[in-house]
Coordinates of C-alpha atoms (C1' of nucleotides) in Angstrom, one line a residue:
Chain V
M1 CA 64.5 -13.0 2.3
P2 CA 62.0 -16.1 2.3
R3 CA 59.8 -13.9 4.6
L4 CA 60.4 -10.4 3.3
S5 CA 58.7 -11.7 0.3
Q6 CA 55.6 -14.0 2.2
K7 CA 54.8 -10.7 3.3
I8 CA 55.0 -9.2 -0.4
G9 CA 53.1 -12.6 -0.8
V10 CA 50.2 -11.1 1.7
Y11 CA 49.0 -7.9 0.0
Q12 CA 49.8 -9.4 -3.1
E13 CA 46.8 -12.0 -2.6
Y14 CA 44.4 -9.1 -2.8
L15 CA 44.0 -5.9 -5.4
P16 CA 45.2 -2.6 -4.5
H17 CA 42.9 0.6 -3.7
L18 CA 40.4 -1.7 -2.5
S19 CA 38.4 -2.9 0.7
V20 CA 35.6 -4.0 2.2
D21 CA 33.6 -2.8 5.5
C22 CA 30.7 -4.9 7.0
V23 CA 28.8 -3.2 9.0
V24 CA 27.5 -6.6 11.6
F25 CA 24.6 -6.1 13.4
G26 CA 22.6 -8.1 15.8
F27 CA 20.5 -8.2 18.0
N28 CA 19.8 -8.8 22.0
E29 CA 16.8 -7.9 24.2
N30 CA 18.1 -4.2 24.7
G31 CA 18.6 -3.2 21.6
L32 CA 20.4 -3.3 18.1
K33 CA 24.1 -4.4 18.4
V34 CA 27.1 -3.4 16.1
L35 CA 30.3 -5.2 15.7
L36 CA 33.4 -3.3 16.1
L37 CA 36.8 -4.0 16.7
K38 CA 39.1 -1.0 18.9
M39 CA 43.1 -1.3 17.0
K40 CA 45.6 -2.1 19.0
H41 CA 47.9 1.7 19.4
R42 CA 44.9 2.9 18.8
E43 CA 42.3 5.2 20.1
E44 CA 38.9 4.7 17.8
W45 CA 37.2 1.5 17.0
A46 CA 36.2 0.6 13.4
L47 CA 34.6 -2.0 11.7
P48 CA 35.8 -4.8 10.7
G49 CA 36.9 -5.0 7.2
G50 CA 39.1 -6.8 4.7
F51 CA 40.4 -6.5 1.1
V52 CA 39.2 -8.0 -1.5
G53 CA 41.4 -11.9 -2.8
Q54 CA 42.1 -11.2 -6.6
D55 CA 39.8 -14.7 -7.5
E56 CA 37.5 -13.4 -5.0
T57 CA 34.0 -11.7 -4.8
V58 CA 33.4 -9.0 -3.0
E59 CA 30.4 -10.9 -1.3
A60 CA 33.2 -14.0 -1.3
A61 CA 35.4 -11.0 0.8
A62 CA 32.1 -10.0 2.9
T63 CA 32.0 -13.4 3.9
R64 CA 35.5 -14.1 4.7
V65 CA 35.6 -10.9 6.8
L66 CA 32.1 -11.8 9.0
Q67 CA 32.9 -15.6 9.1
E68 CA 36.6 -14.3 10.4
R69 CA 35.0 -11.8 13.3
T70 CA 32.1 -13.3 14.1
G71 CA 32.5 -17.3 13.4
L72 CA 29.4 -17.6 11.4
E73 CA 29.2 -19.3 8.3
Q74 CA 25.5 -18.4 6.4
V75 CA 24.6 -14.8 7.5
F76 CA 22.2 -12.5 5.2
L77 CA 24.3 -10.2 3.6
Q78 CA 23.7 -7.2 1.4
Q79 CA 25.8 -3.8 0.1
F80 CA 24.9 -0.7 -0.2
H81 CA 26.5 1.4 -0.6
V82 CA 30.6 2.9 -1.9
F83 CA 32.9 5.1 -0.1
S84 CA 35.2 6.3 -1.8
D85 CA 35.4 10.1 -0.7
P86 CA 39.9 10.2 -2.0
N87 CA 40.5 12.2 1.9
R88 CA 38.4 9.8 3.4
S89 CA 41.5 8.3 5.6
E90 CA 42.8 11.4 6.2
G91 CA 44.2 12.2 9.1
N92 CA 44.1 8.1 9.9
S93 CA 48.3 7.5 8.3
A94 CA 49.4 3.7 9.2
S95 CA 52.3 3.0 11.7
S96 CA 53.3 0.2 11.7
G97 CA 56.6 -1.7 11.9
D98 CA 56.8 -3.6 9.3
K99 CA 57.2 -1.0 6.4
Q100 CA 55.5 -4.1 3.6
A101 CA 52.3 -3.6 5.8
A102 CA 53.1 0.2 6.0
A103 CA 52.7 0.6 2.3
W104 CA 50.0 -1.2 1.9
L105 CA 47.8 1.4 4.9
N106 CA 48.4 3.8 3.4
Q107 CA 47.4 3.5 0.1
R108 CA 43.7 4.8 -1.1
F109 CA 41.3 3.2 -0.5
I110 CA 38.0 2.9 -1.5
T111 CA 35.6 0.9 0.4
L112 CA 32.4 -1.7 -0.4
G113 CA 29.8 -0.9 2.5
F114 CA 28.3 -4.2 3.4
Y115 CA 25.5 -5.0 6.3
A116 CA 25.2 -8.4 7.9
L117 CA 22.5 -9.0 10.1
V118 CA 23.3 -12.2 12.2
P119 CA 22.2 -14.3 15.7
F120 CA 23.7 -11.7 18.3
D121 CA 24.2 -15.1 20.5
K122 CA 25.2 -17.2 18.3
V123 CA 28.3 -15.0 17.4
K124 CA 31.6 -15.6 19.5
P125 CA 33.1 -11.7 18.0
Q126 CA 36.8 -12.9 17.2
P127 CA 39.7 -10.3 17.2
D128 CA 41.9 -10.3 14.7
A129 CA 46.0 -9.6 14.2
I130 CA 45.7 -5.9 14.4
S131 CA 42.9 -5.5 17.3
E132 CA 43.0 -6.1 20.0
A133 CA 39.7 -6.5 20.9
C134 CA 36.9 -7.6 18.8
T135 CA 32.6 -7.4 21.0
W136 CA 29.4 -5.7 20.6
W137 CA 27.8 -1.9 20.4
D138 CA 24.4 -0.7 21.1
V139 CA 24.4 1.0 18.5
E140 CA 22.9 4.0 20.3
A141 CA 26.3 4.2 22.2
V142 CA 28.6 4.1 19.0
G143 CA 31.3 7.4 19.5
S144 CA 33.1 8.8 17.4
L145 CA 35.1 5.7 15.1
L146 CA 37.6 5.5 12.7
I147 CA 38.2 7.1 9.2
D148 CA 34.4 7.6 8.4
H149 CA 33.1 4.1 9.8
N150 CA 30.0 6.4 11.6
L151 CA 29.5 7.1 7.7
I152 CA 29.2 4.0 7.4
L153 CA 27.1 2.9 10.0
K154 CA 25.1 5.6 9.1
K155 CA 24.2 4.8 5.8
A156 CA 23.6 1.1 6.8
L157 CA 21.0 1.8 9.3
E158 CA 19.1 4.1 5.9
A159 CA 19.8 1.4 4.1
M160 CA 18.7 -2.0 5.7
R161 CA 16.0 0.1 8.0
L162 CA 14.5 1.0 4.1
Q163 CA 15.0 -2.4 2.9
L164 CA 12.6 -3.7 5.6
R165 CA 9.6 -1.9 4.4
Y166 CA 9.1 -4.1 1.1
Q167 CA 11.3 -6.9 1.7
P168 CA 10.6 -9.4 4.7
L169 CA 13.8 -10.3 7.2
G170 CA 14.4 -12.6 10.1
L171 CA 15.0 -15.6 8.9
N172 CA 18.4 -15.4 9.4
L173 CA 18.5 -13.3 12.7
L174 CA 16.1 -15.7 14.4
P175 CA 15.9 -19.7 15.4
A176 CA 14.1 -21.5 13.1
K177 CA 11.1 -21.5 15.7
F178 CA 10.3 -18.7 17.2
T179 CA 7.2 -16.8 19.2
M180 CA 4.6 -13.3 17.5
P181 CA 6.2 -11.5 20.5
Q182 CA 10.2 -12.6 19.3
L183 CA 9.6 -11.4 15.5
Q184 CA 7.9 -7.8 16.4
K185 CA 10.9 -7.1 18.8
L186 CA 12.9 -7.5 16.2
Y187 CA 11.1 -5.5 14.2
E188 CA 10.5 -2.7 17.0
I189 CA 14.7 -2.9 18.0
I190 CA 15.7 -2.3 14.5
L191 CA 13.4 0.6 13.5
G192 CA 14.0 2.6 16.5
Q193 CA 10.1 2.3 17.6
T194 CA 7.0 0.2 18.7
L195 CA 4.9 -1.6 16.9
D196 CA 1.5 -2.2 18.1
R197 CA 1.0 -5.8 18.7
R198 CA -2.3 -7.4 17.5
N199 CA -1.3 -4.7 13.4
F200 CA 1.4 -6.2 13.4
Q201 CA 0.3 -9.5 13.8
R202 CA -2.4 -9.6 11.3
K203 CA 0.2 -7.4 8.8
M204 CA 3.4 -10.6 9.0
M205 CA 0.2 -13.3 8.8
D206 CA -1.2 -11.2 5.7
Y207 CA 2.1 -11.0 4.0
G208 CA 2.7 -15.0 4.1
I209 CA 5.7 -16.0 4.9
L210 CA 5.1 -16.7 8.1
H211 CA 3.3 -20.8 9.5
R212 CA 1.7 -20.9 13.1
L213 CA 2.7 -24.0 14.8
E214 CA 0.7 -25.8 16.9
E215 CA 2.9 -26.4 19.1
R216 CA 3.4 -23.5 22.2
K217 CA 5.9 -22.3 24.1
T218 CA 6.6 -24.6 26.9
G219 CA 8.0 -22.6 31.1
V220 CA 7.3 -18.9 30.4
A221 CA 5.2 -17.1 32.3
H222 CA 1.8 -16.3 31.8
K223 CA 0.0 -17.7 28.4
A224 CA 2.0 -19.2 26.0
P225 CA 2.5 -18.3 22.9
Y226 CA 2.5 -20.6 19.9
Y227 CA 5.5 -20.9 18.3
Y228 CA 6.1 -20.5 14.4
K229 CA 8.8 -20.8 11.6
F230 CA 9.2 -19.2 7.8
N231 CA 7.8 -20.6 5.3
K232 CA 11.3 -20.4 3.9
Q233 CA 9.4 -20.6 -0.3
R234 CA 7.7 -17.5 0.4
Y235 CA 10.1 -16.0 2.1
K236 CA 12.3 -16.2 -0.9
Q237 CA 9.8 -15.1 -3.2
A238 CA 9.2 -12.3 -0.8
L239 CA 12.7 -11.4 -0.7
K240 CA 12.9 -10.9 -4.5
E241 CA 9.3 -9.4 -5.6
G242 CA 8.6 -7.1 -2.3
L243 CA 6.6 -7.4 -0.4
E244 CA 4.4 -4.5 -0.7
G245 CA 2.7 -3.5 -4.5
G246 CA 2.7 0.4 -4.9
W247 CA 1.3 1.4 -7.7
Chain G
M1 CA 36.7 -5.2 -20.8
P2 CA 38.2 -3.0 -24.5
R3 CA 36.0 -0.5 -23.6
L4 CA 37.5 2.5 -22.9
S5 CA 36.6 6.1 -23.4
Q6 CA 39.8 7.6 -21.8
K7 CA 42.9 8.1 -23.7
I8 CA 45.3 5.4 -24.7
G9 CA 48.6 5.3 -22.6
V10 CA 47.4 7.3 -19.1
Y11 CA 46.4 3.8 -18.1
Q12 CA 48.5 5.1 -14.0
E13 CA 46.2 8.2 -13.6
Y14 CA 43.7 5.3 -13.0
L15 CA 42.8 3.4 -9.9
P16 CA 43.8 -0.6 -11.0
H17 CA 41.1 -3.3 -11.3
L18 CA 38.8 -0.8 -10.9
S19 CA 35.5 0.1 -13.3
V20 CA 32.4 2.0 -13.3
D21 CA 29.8 1.7 -15.5
C22 CA 26.7 3.2 -16.8
V23 CA 22.9 2.6 -17.1
V24 CA 21.7 6.0 -19.3
F25 CA 17.7 6.2 -19.2
G26 CA 16.0 8.3 -21.0
F27 CA 12.5 8.5 -22.2
N28 CA 10.2 9.8 -24.7
E29 CA 7.0 9.1 -26.2
N30 CA 8.2 5.6 -28.2
G31 CA 9.0 4.5 -24.0
L32 CA 12.0 4.1 -22.0
K33 CA 15.8 3.9 -23.6
V34 CA 18.9 3.0 -22.8
L35 CA 22.1 4.4 -23.6
L36 CA 24.8 2.1 -25.6
L37 CA 27.5 2.0 -27.5
K38 CA 28.8 0.2 -30.9
M39 CA 33.3 -1.5 -29.9
K40 CA 35.0 -1.0 -32.9
H41 CA 35.4 -4.4 -34.3
R42 CA 32.9 -6.2 -32.3
E43 CA 29.7 -7.3 -32.8
E44 CA 28.2 -6.8 -29.4
W45 CA 26.8 -3.6 -27.6
A46 CA 28.1 -2.3 -24.5
L47 CA 26.6 0.2 -21.3
P48 CA 28.7 2.8 -21.3
G49 CA 32.0 3.0 -18.6
G50 CA 35.5 4.4 -17.2
F51 CA 37.8 3.9 -14.4
V52 CA 38.3 5.5 -11.6
G53 CA 41.2 8.9 -10.9
Q54 CA 43.5 8.4 -8.6
D55 CA 42.0 10.9 -7.0
E56 CA 38.9 11.2 -7.9
T57 CA 35.1 10.3 -6.5
V58 CA 33.7 7.4 -7.7
E59 CA 31.0 9.6 -8.9
A60 CA 32.6 11.5 -10.3
A61 CA 34.3 9.3 -12.7
A62 CA 30.1 8.5 -13.1
T63 CA 29.6 11.1 -14.0
R64 CA 32.9 12.6 -15.8
V65 CA 31.7 9.5 -18.7
L66 CA 28.4 10.7 -18.5
Q67 CA 29.7 14.6 -20.2
E68 CA 31.7 12.1 -22.3
R69 CA 28.6 10.9 -24.3
T70 CA 25.9 12.9 -23.4
G71 CA 26.9 16.7 -22.9
L72 CA 24.9 16.6 -19.9
E73 CA 27.1 17.9 -17.4
Q74 CA 23.5 17.6 -14.5
V75 CA 22.6 14.4 -14.5
F76 CA 20.9 12.3 -12.1
L77 CA 23.3 9.9 -10.3
Q78 CA 22.3 6.5 -8.7
Q79 CA 25.3 3.8 -8.3
F80 CA 23.5 0.1 -7.0
H81 CA 25.7 -2.6 -7.6
V82 CA 29.1 -3.8 -7.5
F83 CA 29.5 -6.4 -10.0
S84 CA 32.6 -8.5 -9.3
D85 CA 32.3 -12.6 -10.7
P86 CA 35.9 -12.9 -10.5
N87 CA 34.8 -14.5 -14.5
R88 CA 32.2 -11.6 -15.8
S89 CA 35.0 -10.8 -18.7
E90 CA 34.8 -14.3 -19.6
G91 CA 35.5 -15.1 -23.3
N92 CA 35.8 -11.3 -24.0
S93 CA 39.6 -10.7 -24.3
A94 CA 40.8 -7.4 -26.0
S95 CA 42.6 -8.0 -28.8
S96 CA 44.4 -4.5 -28.7
G97 CA 47.4 -4.3 -31.0
D98 CA 48.3 -1.7 -28.0
K99 CA 50.2 -3.4 -25.9
Q100 CA 50.2 -1.7 -23.1
A101 CA 46.2 -1.4 -23.6
A102 CA 45.4 -4.6 -23.7
A103 CA 47.8 -5.3 -20.2
W104 CA 45.1 -2.8 -19.1
L105 CA 41.6 -4.2 -20.7
N106 CA 42.9 -8.0 -20.0
Q107 CA 42.8 -7.0 -16.1
R108 CA 40.6 -8.6 -13.5
F109 CA 38.0 -5.6 -13.5
I110 CA 35.4 -5.1 -10.5
T111 CA 32.6 -2.6 -12.1
L112 CA 30.9 0.1 -10.0
G113 CA 26.9 0.2 -11.6
F114 CA 25.9 3.3 -11.6
Y115 CA 22.6 4.6 -13.3
A116 CA 21.5 8.0 -14.7
L117 CA 18.3 9.2 -15.1
V118 CA 18.3 11.9 -17.9
P119 CA 16.0 14.6 -20.6
F120 CA 15.9 12.4 -23.9
D121 CA 15.9 14.9 -26.3
K122 CA 18.7 17.1 -24.4
V123 CA 21.8 14.4 -25.0
K124 CA 23.9 14.5 -28.4
P125 CA 25.2 10.1 -28.2
Q126 CA 28.7 10.6 -28.3
P127 CA 31.3 7.8 -30.2
D128 CA 34.6 8.0 -27.9
A129 CA 37.7 7.1 -29.7
I130 CA 37.1 3.7 -29.5
S131 CA 34.5 2.9 -30.3
E132 CA 32.6 3.8 -33.9
A133 CA 28.2 4.0 -32.5
C134 CA 26.0 5.7 -29.4
T135 CA 22.8 6.0 -29.5
W136 CA 19.6 5.3 -27.9
W137 CA 18.4 2.0 -27.4
D138 CA 15.0 1.1 -27.0
V139 CA 14.2 -1.4 -22.9
E140 CA 12.9 -3.7 -24.9
A141 CA 15.1 -4.1 -27.6
V142 CA 18.2 -4.8 -26.5
G143 CA 19.6 -7.4 -27.7
S144 CA 23.2 -8.8 -26.5
L145 CA 25.9 -7.2 -24.6
L146 CA 29.5 -7.1 -23.6
I147 CA 30.3 -9.4 -20.7
D148 CA 27.5 -9.1 -18.4
H149 CA 26.3 -6.2 -19.5
N150 CA 22.7 -8.0 -19.9
L151 CA 22.8 -8.4 -15.9
I152 CA 23.5 -5.1 -15.1
L153 CA 21.3 -3.5 -17.3
K154 CA 18.4 -5.7 -15.2
K155 CA 20.0 -5.2 -12.2
A156 CA 19.7 -1.3 -13.7
L157 CA 15.7 -1.5 -14.6
E158 CA 15.3 -3.5 -10.9
A159 CA 17.5 -0.8 -8.2
M160 CA 14.8 2.3 -10.8
R161 CA 11.5 0.9 -10.4
L162 CA 12.2 -0.2 -6.7
Q163 CA 13.1 3.5 -5.9
L164 CA 10.4 5.3 -7.8
R165 CA 8.4 3.3 -4.6
Y166 CA 10.0 5.7 -2.1
Q167 CA 11.0 9.1 -4.4
P168 CA 9.9 11.4 -5.8
L169 CA 11.6 11.4 -10.0
G170 CA 10.7 13.3 -13.2
L171 CA 12.9 16.7 -11.7
N172 CA 16.2 15.2 -14.2
L173 CA 14.5 14.0 -16.7
L174 CA 11.2 15.9 -18.2
P175 CA 11.1 20.2 -18.9
A176 CA 11.0 22.4 -16.3
K177 CA 7.7 23.1 -17.2
F178 CA 5.3 20.1 -18.0
T179 CA 2.5 18.4 -18.2
M180 CA 0.0 16.2 -16.1
P181 CA 0.4 13.2 -19.5
Q182 CA 4.3 13.9 -20.3
L183 CA 5.0 13.0 -16.3
Q184 CA 1.9 10.1 -16.1
K185 CA 4.1 9.3 -19.1
L186 CA 7.5 9.4 -17.8
Y187 CA 5.6 7.1 -14.7
E188 CA 4.0 5.0 -17.9
I189 CA 7.2 4.2 -19.2
I190 CA 9.8 3.6 -16.2
L191 CA 7.2 1.2 -14.6
G192 CA 5.6 -0.3 -17.9
Q193 CA 2.4 -0.4 -16.4
T194 CA -0.1 2.2 -17.5
L195 CA -1.9 3.9 -14.7
D196 CA -5.1 6.0 -14.3
R197 CA -5.1 9.5 -15.3
R198 CA -7.4 11.2 -12.2
N199 CA -5.7 8.7 -9.4
F200 CA -1.8 9.6 -10.7
Q201 CA -3.4 13.3 -10.7
R202 CA -4.9 13.5 -7.4
K203 CA -1.6 11.3 -6.0
M204 CA 1.3 13.2 -7.4
M205 CA -0.7 16.3 -6.4
D206 CA -0.5 15.2 -2.5
Y207 CA 2.9 14.1 -2.3
G208 CA 3.1 18.2 -2.1
I209 CA 6.3 18.1 -4.7
L210 CA 3.8 20.0 -8.3
H211 CA 2.8 23.4 -8.7
R212 CA 0.4 23.9 -11.2
L213 CA 1.0 27.1 -13.0
E214 CA -1.4 29.7 -14.5
E215 CA -0.2 29.3 -17.8
R216 CA -1.5 25.5 -20.6
K217 CA -0.6 24.5 -23.2
T218 CA -0.7 26.1 -26.6
G219 CA -1.2 25.0 -30.5
V220 CA -2.0 21.3 -29.1
A221 CA -6.0 19.2 -30.1
H222 CA -8.4 18.9 -27.7
K223 CA -8.3 20.7 -24.6
A224 CA -5.3 22.8 -23.4
P225 CA -3.4 21.3 -20.0
Y226 CA -1.5 23.4 -17.0
Y227 CA 1.5 23.1 -17.4
Y228 CA 3.6 21.7 -13.8
K229 CA 6.4 22.7 -12.3
F230 CA 8.2 21.1 -9.7
N231 CA 8.8 22.3 -6.3
K232 CA 12.3 21.9 -6.0
Q233 CA 12.4 22.3 -2.0
R234 CA 9.5 19.8 -1.3
Y235 CA 10.9 17.7 -4.6
K236 CA 14.6 17.0 -2.5
Q237 CA 13.2 16.2 0.3
A238 CA 11.0 14.2 -0.8
L239 CA 14.2 12.6 -2.3
K240 CA 16.1 12.4 1.3
E241 CA 13.7 11.0 3.7
G242 CA 11.0 9.4 1.0
L243 CA 7.2 9.7 0.0
E244 CA 5.2 6.8 2.2
G245 CA 5.2 6.4 5.7
G246 CA 5.6 2.6 5.7
W247 CA 5.5 1.2 9.4
Chain S
dC1 C1' -21.4 24.8 -35.1
dT2 C1' -21.2 20.4 -34.9
dT3 C1' -17.8 16.0 -33.5
dC4 C1' -14.6 14.4 -31.4
dA5 C1' -10.4 13.7 -28.1
dA6 C1' -8.6 14.8 -24.2
dT7 C1' -8.5 17.3 -20.3
dG8 C1' -10.4 18.7 -15.2
dC9 C1' -13.1 17.9 -11.1
dG10 C1' -15.6 14.8 -8.7
dT11 C1' -18.1 10.2 -6.6
dT12 C1' -18.2 5.4 -4.6
dA13 C1' -16.9 1.4 -3.6
dG14 C1' -13.0 -1.9 -1.3
dT15 C1' -8.7 -2.0 1.0
dC16 C1' -5.7 -1.7 4.7
dA17 C1' -3.1 1.0 8.5
dG18 C1' -3.9 2.8 13.8
dA19 C1' -6.4 2.1 17.4
dC20 C1' -8.7 0.0 20.8
dA21 C1' -11.8 -3.7 24.0
dC22 C1' -12.5 -8.1 25.6
dA23 C1' -11.7 -13.5 26.3
dA24 C1' -8.8 -17.2 27.2
dA25 C1' -4.4 -19.3 29.4
dG26 C1' -0.9 -19.6 32.1
dT27 C1' 1.4 -18.3 36.7
dA28 C1' 2.6 -16.5 40.8
dG29 C1' 1.6 -15.9 45.4
dT30 C1' -1.6 -16.4 49.4
Chain O
dA1 C1' -7.5 -24.2 45.5
dC2 C1' -8.4 -19.5 44.4
dT3 C1' -8.0 -14.2 43.7
dA4 C1' -4.3 -11.7 40.7
dC5 C1' -1.5 -10.4 37.6
dT6 C1' 0.5 -10.5 32.6
dT7 C1' 0.8 -11.8 28.8
dT8 C1' -1.5 -13.2 24.6
dG9 C1' -4.7 -14.8 21.2
dT10 C1' -8.8 -12.5 18.5
dG11 C1' -12.2 -9.3 17.0
dT12 C1' -14.2 -4.0 15.4
dC13 C1' -14.6 0.6 14.4
dT14 C1' -12.8 3.7 12.2
dG15 C1' -10.4 7.0 8.8
dA16 C1' -6.9 7.0 5.7
dC17 C1' -6.0 6.1 1.4
dT18 C1' -6.2 3.1 -3.5
dA19 C1' -8.4 1.9 -7.6
dA20 C1' -13.0 2.6 -11.0
dC21 C1' -15.7 5.5 -13.0
dG22 C1' -18.9 8.9 -14.4
dC23 C1' -19.6 13.6 -16.7
dA24 C1' -18.9 18.8 -17.6
dT25 C1' -15.7 21.1 -20.2
dT26 C1' -12.0 23.0 -23.5
dG27 C1' -10.0 23.6 -28.2
dA28 C1' -8.8 22.1 -32.4
dA29 C1' -10.8 19.4 -37.0
dG30 C1' -13.8 19.0 -40.2

DNA sequence: CTTCAATGCGTTAGTCAGACACAAAGTAGT
DNA sequence: ACTACTTTGTGTCTGACTAACGCATTGAAG
């Protein structure tokens, strides 16, 4: 019975009771987006998720899930919370025809929440075997999600906005060369509020993680903005040490 | 992972591959302390840890571990990181006589890091079944710990100091009534730097989470300081909303 | 009752964020 | 080509907050 053992083998590759869920954020001019999956035979949409291999770090597992859904190799990934309510999957028993699959899916799962920041326009959302769709949703327009995924999304948003206060952001979301208005738009969309153009520029430049190029953007209406790029060394340093003094 | 705060022979009560480790911080006049266990037949000290029950949240598991080691019921507990390097327990195979125990302990473990803030003088450290000692260590004096526990401790310190910037702290570490110098000492010890007495007082009072009592401390040399207590309602509100504006 | 260390309260200078003004640049329409 | 309009680059002002420090008060010790 090679088929059966193969199937069993698939799940045996993973650690039981443990899953990862990824809140994948992207942004375009219309707002902050999150990548969601529509499961077959289910009403609700869900966060892309997966399991942890026997010999894999949880970061690697999340990266793998992300690679499969978005095609992206290098993304900014951050673990932010562990969700472990024993009843979190209440009322969501799996109804697969495959008994092995059903048994696996009906376990109690403790899930590790990750959020990722990805370049919206470089992502080609791809559904997995058990999904019929995989698309971007406006964060504001997300309805009722599977299990506790609404809670996971909410926590991810909080964690990301908090992190924005003391860590730089943008290296993994913007092109190598970008303009100040682009960067500001990113911050505004993530924070959900408008910011003063001039104060924003001063603050960002004072952080010392940006370098202005001589080159200006061409082909745009009105005054051509300068291009900027991140000083990656200082950027990484700021990631470690934080941006603001505090005490 | 030869740390075990539970009885032998009941491993099926726990989820496999998953553990919790608690970095328990306390403080006294001499500095910031961390609670460590000395395992039997082992050189290194270790963080108190345990496993997650089949029907238990990870927070409940950490709380249970803490209760067993410190006797405390209500503590400030915070999850801060998941440690999942497949080789993290490299070179630390369990050598228990109990084969069942050895099999359990030699699993690969993904551990959930929690840090706790507890009132130093109310704790009665108690070793578990497989430990010969459980005592406070000065954070600065901690030597080489079991497995990756030095890394866990380092990450916990970073997470706690970061959290201090935008959340109030002290409710769970200080007596109900305390003086301003006491509170300042706490902050100085946790942050690892001295602070200006007068500016500290102003800043804390401006947060609006403190209430000064009429009562003054008695029996002290020199001028008697006022007692303060936390306004618990505002304190909890500040925990949720954060202390500083940012953007 | 003098000394002394610690506390309570206040003052000043420097820094930073927020709000806004104005000049420069580039496109589009006439 | 000229004007109108929009967007960007830079500077200024004000209020709030932080850091640094001065000084009087308190209470125990000698």
